[in-house]
Tab-separated table of C-alpha atoms and ligand atoms in Angstrom:
chain	number	residue	atom	x	y	z
N	165	MET	CA	-86.188	6.473	41.765
N	166	ILE	CA	-83.288	7.063	43.149
N	167	GLY	CA	-81.893	10.403	45.234
N	168	TYR	CA	-78.980	12.751	44.144
N	169	ARG	CA	-76.899	10.646	47.493
N	170	GLU	CA	-77.210	7.579	45.552
N	171	ALA	CA	-76.570	7.856	42.179
N	172	ARG	CA	-73.365	10.466	42.902
N	173	GLU	CA	-72.177	7.534	45.569
N	174	LEU	CA	-72.483	5.024	42.448
N	175	VAL	CA	-70.892	7.790	39.606
N	176	VAL	CA	-67.998	7.175	42.314
N	177	SER	CA	-67.874	3.810	42.756
N	178	ARG	CA	-67.943	2.684	38.932
N	179	VAL	CA	-65.876	5.343	37.768
N	180	MET	CA	-63.538	4.056	40.670
N	181	GLY	CA	-63.411	0.288	39.051
N	182	LEU	CA	-63.141	1.376	35.110
N	183	GLY	CA	-59.255	2.445	36.813
N	184	GLY	CA	-58.666	5.942	35.535
N	185	VAL	CA	-55.989	6.712	33.360
N	186	VAL	CA	-52.621	5.967	33.995
N	187	GLU	CA	-50.548	8.511	31.872
N	188	THR	CA	-47.916	10.724	33.601
N	189	GLU	CA	-46.382	13.700	32.178
N	190	THR	CA	-43.300	15.969	34.031
N	191	VAL	CA	-44.792	19.768	33.860
N	192	PRO	CA	-42.835	23.148	35.551
N	193	LEU	CA	-44.029	23.887	38.478
N	194	ARG	CA	-45.402	27.253	37.243
N	195	GLU	CA	-47.800	25.072	34.702
N	196	ALA	CA	-48.944	22.533	37.681
N	197	LEU	CA	-51.408	24.735	38.675
N	198	GLY	CA	-55.258	22.519	38.526
N	199	ARG	CA	-53.051	19.116	37.566
N	200	VAL	CA	-53.161	16.312	39.988
N	201	LEU	CA	-49.907	14.866	41.259
N	202	ALA	CA	-49.133	11.487	40.077
N	203	HIS	CA	-45.472	10.531	42.314
N	204	ASP	CA	-45.462	12.295	46.516
N	205	ILE	CA	-43.413	14.869	46.609
N	206	VAL	CA	-40.991	15.219	49.839
N	207	SER	CA	-39.184	17.199	51.571
N	208	ASP	CA	-35.458	17.725	50.170
N	209	LEU	CA	-33.928	19.094	53.825
N	210	ASP	CA	-35.513	20.413	57.476
N	211	TYR	CA	-38.212	23.491	57.426
N	212	PRO	CA	-36.950	25.411	58.703
N	213	PRO	CA	-33.217	24.575	58.164
N	214	PHE	CA	-32.529	27.011	61.031
N	215	ASP	CA	-33.696	27.140	64.636
N	216	ARG	CA	-35.412	30.318	62.895
N	217	SER	CA	-36.215	33.928	64.712
N	218	ILE	CA	-40.388	34.666	63.788
N	219	ARG	CA	-39.756	38.708	65.210
N	220	ASP	CA	-38.073	41.561	65.244
N	221	GLY	CA	-36.380	41.684	68.575
N	222	TYR	CA	-33.404	40.360	70.516
N	223	ALA	CA	-31.884	37.138	70.870
N	224	VAL	CA	-31.560	35.980	74.435
N	225	ARG	CA	-31.449	32.911	77.445
N	226	ALA	CA	-35.103	33.069	78.600
N	227	ALA	CA	-32.880	31.946	82.044
N	228	ASP	CA	-31.224	35.623	81.801
N	229	THR	CA	-35.078	37.515	80.773
N	230	GLY	CA	-37.860	39.691	83.583
N	231	PRO	CA	-39.130	43.119	84.088
N	232	GLY	CA	-35.876	45.586	84.280
N	233	ALA	CA	-33.440	43.285	83.271
N	234	GLN	CA	-30.767	44.747	81.704
N	235	LEU	CA	-28.673	43.323	78.803
N	236	LYS	CA	-26.101	43.938	77.033
N	237	CYS	CA	-25.874	43.548	72.634
N	238	ILE	CA	-22.907	42.376	71.335
N	239	GLY	CA	-24.073	41.730	67.273
N	240	GLU	CA	-26.841	41.619	64.986
N	241	LEU	CA	-28.121	39.278	62.149
N	242	LYS	CA	-30.513	40.220	59.678
N	243	ALA	CA	-32.038	37.348	57.137
N	244	GLY	CA	-29.670	35.384	55.376
N	245	ASP	CA	-26.777	36.042	58.085
N	246	LYS	CA	-24.187	33.295	59.399
N	247	PRO	CA	-25.113	33.658	63.437
N	248	ALA	CA	-21.375	34.646	64.694
N	249	ALA	CA	-21.444	35.647	68.313
N	250	PHE	CA	-22.617	32.822	71.616
N	251	VAL	CA	-25.076	34.703	73.653
N	252	PHE	CA	-23.657	34.038	77.069
N	253	ALA	CA	-25.211	35.274	80.420
N	254	CYS	CA	-26.581	38.210	80.238
N	255	SER	CA	-26.166	39.002	76.887
N	256	CYS	CA	-27.713	39.188	73.799
N	257	VAL	CA	-27.969	39.806	69.669
N	258	GLN	CA	-30.401	42.297	68.318
N	259	ILE	CA	-31.847	39.458	65.085
N	260	MET	CA	-34.401	40.308	62.646
N	261	THR	CA	-37.523	38.322	61.812
N	262	GLY	CA	-35.914	34.793	59.311
N	263	ALA	CA	-32.036	35.281	61.005
N	264	ALA	CA	-31.074	31.797	62.849
N	265	LEU	CA	-30.865	32.034	66.252
N	266	PRO	CA	-27.118	31.765	67.727
N	267	ASP	CA	-25.656	29.791	69.516
N	268	GLY	CA	-26.450	30.374	73.777
N	269	ALA	CA	-29.934	32.143	72.473
N	270	ASP	CA	-32.775	30.014	73.328
N	271	ALA	CA	-35.880	33.351	72.403
N	272	VAL	CA	-36.317	35.955	71.144
N	273	VAL	CA	-37.711	38.744	73.340
N	274	MET	CA	-39.842	41.259	70.795
N	275	ILE	CA	-38.246	44.740	70.151
N	276	GLU	CA	-41.823	46.284	71.452
N	277	HIS	CA	-40.382	45.636	74.937
N	278	THR	CA	-37.213	46.325	74.969
N	279	ALA	CA	-35.495	50.018	75.660
N	280	ARG	CA	-32.164	50.403	74.196
N	281	GLU	CA	-29.470	53.162	75.350
N	282	GLY	CA	-25.923	52.038	73.515
N	283	GLU	CA	-25.365	49.061	73.620
N	284	ASN	CA	-27.505	48.331	77.297
N	285	VAL	CA	-30.929	46.860	76.764
N	286	THR	CA	-33.778	46.951	79.186
N	287	LEU	CA	-36.643	44.737	79.000
N	288	ASP	CA	-39.929	44.651	80.604
N	289	ARG	CA	-40.949	41.162	80.596
N	290	ALA	CA	-39.449	38.160	80.838
N	291	VAL	CA	-40.319	35.133	77.416
N	292	LYS	CA	-40.182	31.563	77.977
N	293	SER	CA	-38.029	29.361	76.063
N	294	GLY	CA	-39.074	28.586	72.424
N	295	GLN	CA	-40.727	32.188	72.656
N	296	HIS	CA	-40.732	33.963	68.768
N	297	VAL	CA	-38.159	30.754	67.735
N	298	VAL	CA	-38.927	27.718	65.528
N	299	ARG	CA	-37.180	25.154	66.076
N	300	LYS	CA	-34.919	23.270	62.640
N	301	GLY	CA	-36.962	20.721	60.949
N	302	SER	CA	-40.313	21.647	63.089
N	303	GLU	CA	-42.871	22.165	60.409
N	304	GLN	CA	-41.292	19.648	57.582
N	305	ALA	CA	-38.295	16.982	58.833
N	306	ALA	CA	-35.725	15.843	55.523
N	307	GLY	CA	-37.300	13.190	53.623
N	308	GLY	CA	-40.475	14.040	55.304
N	309	MET	CA	-44.288	13.499	52.953
N	310	VAL	CA	-45.416	17.524	52.033
N	311	LEU	CA	-47.657	16.224	49.655
N	312	ALA	CA	-49.008	12.308	48.510
N	313	ALA	CA	-50.148	11.440	45.180
N	314	GLY	CA	-53.599	12.346	44.464
N	315	VAL	CA	-53.257	15.561	45.958
N	316	ARG	CA	-54.743	18.649	43.431
N	317	ILE	CA	-52.402	21.821	42.998
N	318	GLY	CA	-53.815	24.657	43.855
N	319	PHE	CA	-51.216	28.474	44.921
N	320	ALA	CA	-50.888	26.547	48.020
N	321	GLU	CA	-49.441	23.184	47.182
N	322	ILE	CA	-47.301	24.945	44.343
N	323	ALA	CA	-45.665	27.095	47.317
N	324	ALA	CA	-45.222	24.057	49.313
N	325	ALA	CA	-43.741	22.750	46.265
N	326	ALA	CA	-41.517	25.406	45.586
N	327	GLN	CA	-40.357	25.311	48.871
N	328	VAL	CA	-38.747	21.396	49.009
N	329	GLY	CA	-37.531	22.649	45.366
N	330	ALA	CA	-40.015	20.477	43.127
N	331	ALA	CA	-39.542	22.299	40.583
N	332	HIS	CA	-40.235	19.704	38.041
N	333	PRO	CA	-43.586	17.719	39.808
N	334	VAL	CA	-44.475	14.573	37.896
N	335	VAL	CA	-48.844	14.746	37.589
N	336	THR	CA	-51.840	13.150	35.879
N	337	ARG	CA	-52.516	13.503	31.734
N	338	LYS	CA	-55.631	16.005	31.698
N	339	PRO	CA	-58.533	12.932	31.185
N	340	ARG	CA	-60.116	13.787	28.019
N	341	VAL	CA	-63.970	13.666	27.691
N	342	ALA	CA	-65.769	14.306	25.020
N	343	VAL	CA	-68.881	16.915	24.690
N	344	LEU	CA	-71.516	15.794	22.127
N	345	SER	CA	-74.517	18.174	22.071
N	346	THR	CA	-77.847	16.773	19.987
N	347	GLY	CA	-80.698	18.365	18.960
N	348	ASP	CA	-82.685	19.388	15.490
N	349	GLU	CA	-82.752	22.958	16.583
N	350	VAL	CA	-79.316	23.127	18.036
N	351	VAL	CA	-77.120	24.982	15.963
N	352	ASP	CA	-73.574	26.669	16.491
N	353	PHE	CA	-73.505	29.303	18.903
N	354	ALA	CA	-71.731	31.930	16.573
N	355	SER	CA	-73.968	31.324	13.976
N	356	ALA	CA	-77.430	33.184	13.741
N	357	PRO	CA	-80.007	30.151	14.282
N	358	GLY	CA	-83.161	29.813	11.941
N	359	PRO	CA	-86.999	31.038	13.773
N	360	PHE	CA	-87.232	27.806	15.387
N	361	GLN	CA	-83.662	26.994	16.601
N	362	ILE	CA	-82.081	27.525	19.176
N	363	ARG	CA	-78.063	28.605	19.920
N	364	ASN	CA	-75.864	26.096	21.458
N	365	SER	CA	-75.185	26.922	24.971
N	366	ASN	CA	-74.818	23.285	26.342
N	367	SER	CA	-71.458	22.595	24.586
N	368	VAL	CA	-69.764	25.538	25.778
N	369	SER	CA	-71.042	25.360	29.571
N	370	LEU	CA	-69.454	21.429	29.862
N	371	GLY	CA	-66.761	22.486	27.951
N	372	ALA	CA	-66.328	25.239	30.426
N	373	GLN	CA	-66.834	22.786	33.107
N	374	ILE	CA	-64.642	20.625	32.479
N	375	ALA	CA	-62.047	22.698	31.965
N	376	LEU	CA	-62.567	24.648	35.200
N	377	LEU	CA	-62.207	20.884	37.212
N	378	GLY	CA	-58.300	20.248	34.974
N	379	GLY	CA	-60.468	18.088	32.416
N	380	GLU	CA	-59.686	18.651	28.895
N	381	PRO	CA	-62.942	19.287	27.057
N	382	VAL	CA	-63.253	17.552	23.876
N	383	ILE	CA	-65.992	19.327	21.540
N	384	LEU	CA	-67.437	17.297	19.033
N	385	GLY	CA	-70.292	19.608	17.695
N	386	ASN	CA	-74.211	18.410	17.121
N	387	ALA	CA	-75.463	15.279	16.086
N	388	LYS	CA	-79.587	15.677	15.430
N	389	ASP	CA	-82.125	13.057	16.695
N	390	ASN	CA	-81.660	10.586	14.225
N	391	LEU	CA	-79.325	7.214	14.482
N	392	ASP	CA	-77.168	7.580	11.962
N	393	GLU	CA	-76.123	10.722	13.236
N	394	LEU	CA	-75.942	9.414	17.377
N	395	ARG	CA	-74.222	6.709	15.974
N	396	ALA	CA	-71.361	8.097	14.838
N	397	GLY	CA	-70.755	10.902	17.254
N	398	ILE	CA	-70.510	8.523	20.046
N	399	SER	CA	-68.341	6.373	18.405
N	400	ALA	CA	-65.920	8.930	18.100
N	401	GLY	CA	-66.476	9.963	21.462
N	402	LEU	CA	-65.842	6.621	22.702
N	403	GLU	CA	-62.436	7.513	21.491
N	404	ALA	CA	-61.795	10.169	24.766
N	405	ASP	CA	-61.351	8.713	28.709
N	406	ALA	CA	-65.296	10.133	29.306
N	407	LEU	CA	-68.327	11.372	26.821
N	408	ILE	CA	-71.071	13.770	28.608
N	409	LEU	CA	-73.944	13.887	25.923
N	410	SER	CA	-76.467	16.343	26.355
N	411	GLY	CA	-80.091	16.557	25.254
N	412	GLY	CA	-82.261	13.535	24.087
N	413	VAL	CA	-82.998	11.591	27.274
N	414	SER	CA	-86.054	12.679	28.141
N	415	MET	CA	-89.248	11.098	26.957
N	416	GLY	CA	-89.781	12.607	24.005
N	417	LYS	CA	-90.604	10.384	20.433
N	418	TYR	CA	-86.631	11.579	19.156
N	419	ASP	CA	-84.981	11.098	22.350
N	420	LEU	CA	-82.694	8.459	21.422
N	421	VAL	CA	-79.309	8.736	22.969
N	422	GLU	CA	-80.427	5.808	25.892
N	423	PRO	CA	-81.823	3.099	22.824
N	424	VAL	CA	-78.979	4.111	20.769
N	425	LEU	CA	-76.322	4.054	23.697
N	426	ARG	CA	-77.660	-0.273	24.421
N	427	GLU	CA	-77.150	-0.265	20.767
N	428	PHE	CA	-73.869	0.351	21.334
N	429	GLY	CA	-73.255	-2.613	24.405
N	430	ALA	CA	-73.898	0.260	27.307
N	431	GLU	CA	-74.463	-0.774	30.734
N	432	ILE	CA	-77.569	1.691	32.260
N	433	VAL	CA	-76.527	1.794	35.606
N	434	PHE	CA	-79.335	5.131	36.534
N	435	ASP	CA	-81.638	7.020	33.915
N	436	ALA	CA	-83.683	8.233	36.565
N	437	VAL	CA	-82.089	10.487	39.824
N	438	ALA	CA	-85.256	12.763	42.160
N	439	ILE	CA	-84.085	15.858	41.175
N	440	ARG	CA	-85.684	19.191	39.654
N	441	PRO	CA	-84.482	19.810	37.867
N	442	GLY	CA	-82.437	17.225	36.043
N	443	LYS	CA	-84.377	13.817	36.431
N	444	PRO	CA	-83.806	12.125	33.076
N	445	VAL	CA	-80.193	12.373	33.774
N	446	VAL	CA	-78.729	8.763	32.484
N	447	PHE	CA	-75.218	7.272	33.610
N	448	ALA	CA	-73.961	4.784	31.906
N	449	ILE	CA	-70.901	2.525	31.278
N	450	CYS	CA	-70.060	1.888	27.253
N	451	ARG	CA	-66.597	-0.102	26.533
N	452	GLY	CA	-65.383	1.079	29.942
N	453	LYS	CA	-65.631	4.346	29.517
N	454	PRO	CA	-67.898	6.843	31.790
N	455	VAL	CA	-70.990	7.166	29.629
N	456	PHE	CA	-73.487	10.678	31.006
N	457	GLY	CA	-76.230	11.549	28.703
N	458	LEU	CA	-77.700	14.950	30.440
N	459	PRO	CA	-80.684	16.689	30.087
N	460	GLY	CA	-80.689	19.433	27.512
N	461	ASN	CA	-82.251	22.352	29.228
N	462	PRO	CA	-79.194	24.067	29.453
N	463	VAL	CA	-79.694	24.351	34.226
N	464	SER	CA	-80.472	20.990	34.126
N	465	THR	CA	-76.887	20.132	32.435
N	466	MET	CA	-74.986	22.366	34.735
N	467	VAL	CA	-76.726	20.833	37.682
N	468	THR	CA	-76.459	17.730	36.602
N	469	PHE	CA	-72.293	17.776	35.338
N	470	GLY	CA	-71.654	19.552	39.062
N	471	LEU	CA	-73.953	17.161	40.654
N	472	PHE	CA	-72.942	13.419	38.600
N	473	VAL	CA	-69.920	14.607	36.216
N	474	GLN	CA	-67.963	15.888	38.282
N	475	PRO	CA	-66.562	13.084	40.449
N	476	ALA	CA	-66.231	11.105	37.647
N	477	VAL	CA	-63.879	13.381	36.068
N	478	ASP	CA	-62.280	13.874	39.213
N	479	ILE	CA	-61.714	10.231	39.425
N	480	LEU	CA	-60.333	9.837	36.259
N	481	ALA	CA	-57.210	12.598	37.236
N	482	GLY	CA	-55.862	10.549	39.819
N	483	ALA	CA	-57.927	12.479	42.670
N	484	GLU	CA	-60.510	11.793	44.900
N	485	ALA	CA	-63.441	12.727	44.004
N	486	ARG	CA	-64.339	15.943	46.048
N	487	PRO	CA	-67.713	16.602	48.020
N	488	LEU	CA	-70.502	18.537	47.184
N	489	PRO	CA	-68.962	22.160	49.273
N	490	PHE	CA	-72.122	22.451	51.133
N	491	VAL	CA	-72.825	25.542	52.890
N	492	ARG	CA	-75.663	27.493	54.955
N	493	ALA	CA	-77.328	30.347	53.958
N	494	MET	CA	-80.829	32.149	55.492
N	495	LEU	CA	-83.777	32.387	53.733
N	496	THR	CA	-84.685	36.149	52.758
N	497	ALA	CA	-88.855	35.277	51.947
N	498	PRO	CA	-90.711	31.745	52.515
N	499	LEU	CA	-90.553	29.522	49.023
N	500	SER	CA	-92.877	26.360	48.570
N	501	GLU	CA	-91.703	23.403	46.101
N	502	LYS	CA	-93.415	20.182	45.141
N	503	PRO	CA	-92.239	17.297	47.265
N	504	GLY	CA	-90.538	14.265	46.117
N	505	LEU	CA	-87.848	15.484	43.861
N	506	THR	CA	-85.006	17.578	45.503
N	507	HIS	CA	-84.696	20.909	44.067
N	508	PHE	CA	-81.603	22.426	43.364
N	509	LEU	CA	-82.768	26.125	42.548
N	510	PRO	CA	-81.148	29.013	40.744
N	511	ALA	CA	-79.998	31.504	44.353
N	512	GLN	CA	-78.636	34.121	45.319
N	513	VAL	CA	-76.521	34.280	48.443
N	514	THR	CA	-75.395	38.082	49.521
N	515	TRP	CA	-73.334	38.758	53.258
N	516	LEU	CA	-74.640	40.480	56.091
N	517	ASP	CA	-72.675	41.271	58.641
N	518	GLU	CA	-70.920	38.180	57.635
N	519	THR	CA	-73.944	36.745	58.063
N	520	ALA	CA	-74.575	34.536	54.524
N	521	GLN	CA	-78.609	35.414	53.076
N	522	VAL	CA	-80.018	33.575	50.169
N	523	SER	CA	-82.833	34.195	48.105
N	524	PRO	CA	-84.000	32.460	44.911
N	525	VAL	CA	-83.843	34.635	41.424
N	526	VAL	CA	-86.368	34.850	39.221
N	527	TRP	CA	-86.901	32.065	36.611
N	528	GLN	CA	-88.953	30.535	34.245
N	529	GLY	CA	-87.499	27.113	34.776
N	530	SER	CA	-84.318	24.581	33.558
N	531	GLY	CA	-84.304	26.536	30.374
N	532	ASP	CA	-83.655	29.600	31.477
N	533	VAL	CA	-80.450	29.911	31.048
N	534	VAL	CA	-79.711	34.028	31.877
N	535	ALA	CA	-81.217	32.997	35.493
N	536	MET	CA	-78.667	30.818	36.470
N	537	ALA	CA	-76.349	33.331	34.926
N	538	HIS	CA	-77.828	36.004	37.451
N	539	ALA	CA	-77.124	33.045	39.832
N	540	ASN	CA	-73.651	32.519	42.447
N	541	CYS	CA	-75.464	29.169	43.606
N	542	LEU	CA	-77.699	26.649	44.411
N	543	MET	CA	-80.193	26.505	46.604
N	544	VAL	CA	-80.934	22.996	47.481
N	545	VAL	CA	-85.113	22.358	49.106
N	546	PRO	CA	-84.903	18.761	50.712
N	547	ALA	CA	-87.415	16.780	48.547
N	548	GLU	CA	-89.242	15.746	51.876
N	549	ARG	CA	-90.074	20.206	52.330
N	550	GLU	CA	-93.148	21.524	50.765
N	551	ARG	CA	-92.902	25.164	52.215
N	552	ILE	CA	-89.441	26.118	54.066
N	553	GLU	CA	-90.183	29.905	55.595
N	554	ALA	CA	-88.551	32.699	55.568
N	555	GLY	CA	-85.615	32.664	57.924
N	556	GLU	CA	-85.035	29.073	58.401
N	557	ALA	CA	-81.434	28.022	57.236
N	558	VAL	CA	-81.219	26.118	54.168
N	559	ARG	CA	-78.249	24.249	52.039
N	560	VAL	CA	-76.649	25.495	49.381
N	561	LEU	CA	-73.852	24.729	46.735
N	562	MET	CA	-72.095	28.077	46.233
N	563	ARG	CA	-71.217	27.726	42.167
N	564	GLY	CA	-67.375	28.703	41.267
N	565	MET	CA	-67.087	25.211	43.849
N	566	TRP	CA	-68.767	22.258	42.121
K	101	AMP	P1	-84.534	18.015	25.256
K	101	AMP	O1	-83.349	17.555	26.519
K	101	AMP	O2	-83.419	17.070	23.898
K	101	AMP	O3	-85.028	17.395	25.490
K	101	AMP	O4	-83.546	19.182	25.328
K	101	AMP	C1	-84.766	19.731	26.598
K	101	AMP	C2	-84.684	21.181	26.102
K	101	AMP	O5	-83.425	22.096	26.056
K	101	AMP	C3	-85.141	21.495	24.679
K	101	AMP	O6	-85.735	23.039	24.914
K	101	AMP	C4	-84.087	22.361	23.468
K	101	AMP	O7	-83.979	22.786	22.657
K	101	AMP	C5	-82.878	23.087	25.038
K	101	AMP	N1	-81.514	22.477	24.511
K	101	AMP	C6	-81.566	20.968	23.768
K	101	AMP	N2	-79.988	20.883	23.781
K	101	AMP	C7	-78.600	21.787	23.902
K	101	AMP	C8	-78.052	23.062	23.604
K	101	AMP	N3	-76.709	22.348	23.214
K	101	AMP	N4	-77.989	24.229	23.995
K	101	AMP	C9	-79.205	24.696	24.258
K	101	AMP	N5	-80.370	24.343	24.805
K	101	AMP	C10	-80.441	22.891	24.365
K	102	MG	MG1	-83.365	17.340	22.069
């Protein structure tokens, strides 16, 4: 059985080979959050557009400065002012943060290091040429690359785009990801379940995970565990850019997803990965589209989405697959798990004196969706470890990052 890293690499390489979503659209910058750039954004001007003071103080010639040096103040510059005065030897201009350095000056002395009496300014120290000044074009040269195609737009990227006047960036179309849950026992979450039925939480969690990744969920409802409903559901799902099924991939008599996918001519890339929860996860390529059969237990569904579907959605959106964001945390109590499978356990990270500590949450296995809601991460127990001692460092995947 393959491990999760190998399985993830298979998803990345196979989905990259499919070509992805090529359509683009132009959106107002404020609506571009979470979208992926289809074109490079280049700088319209030099940034800063002038030699900019980054402190409140006096614009000076560095050669004139030193402890006790006396300068004559010949003017004042606020942010937005056009510099008028020329700073000649032993003179200075009072300058505010964000204002352009006047000609003649090559540095700024902070106001805190000066004393003023009328026009006379006394310094308590020397400054070097260029101190407290950011040179024109040093942050970004006109015409230079600010954000490359494929970048996902977050709050910092949106600010960089705003600075260079990219008010209407061209982004890729959101990949449409169809979600089909399966199971005779599954009913809509807004309805009252019968005595042996359960509400459909997977369609909702998958829709949320797709939306958080920047995809567009297409919720197809639930197919019963029979060939006709599965065929109809899969056929509808293959209209989207990718299809995710939940349930029906285990060894039960009514687990029919894999056989029906084969009927559709799917190439099954893998149908088991050495993880718990989520071992029977299926990844297939069908009619040029990635198809995932995720195990139906809600925690398995969430974990396998994070491990395997996430890179596919990134690639379809025109971005690079984001890496799994492992961080280290200190285990608070000893832990034993069956070796041979990599375990992803719902756990809670807390920060004590800025050190991450992690404790597993009590759970009844992969159907325990409430336990997952009380966890803020998945803790990784490597396949080769049977026992981990309290105080050891373990890897965790913080929720919200996968
Ligand atoms: P399956 O993978 O179809 O064998 O289902 C495994 C377990 O997950 C069963 O207990 C199902 O009732 C449950 N399950 C399957 N689909 C869903 C769903 N859409 N929402 C919540 N639980 C589900
Ligand atoms: Mg089922």
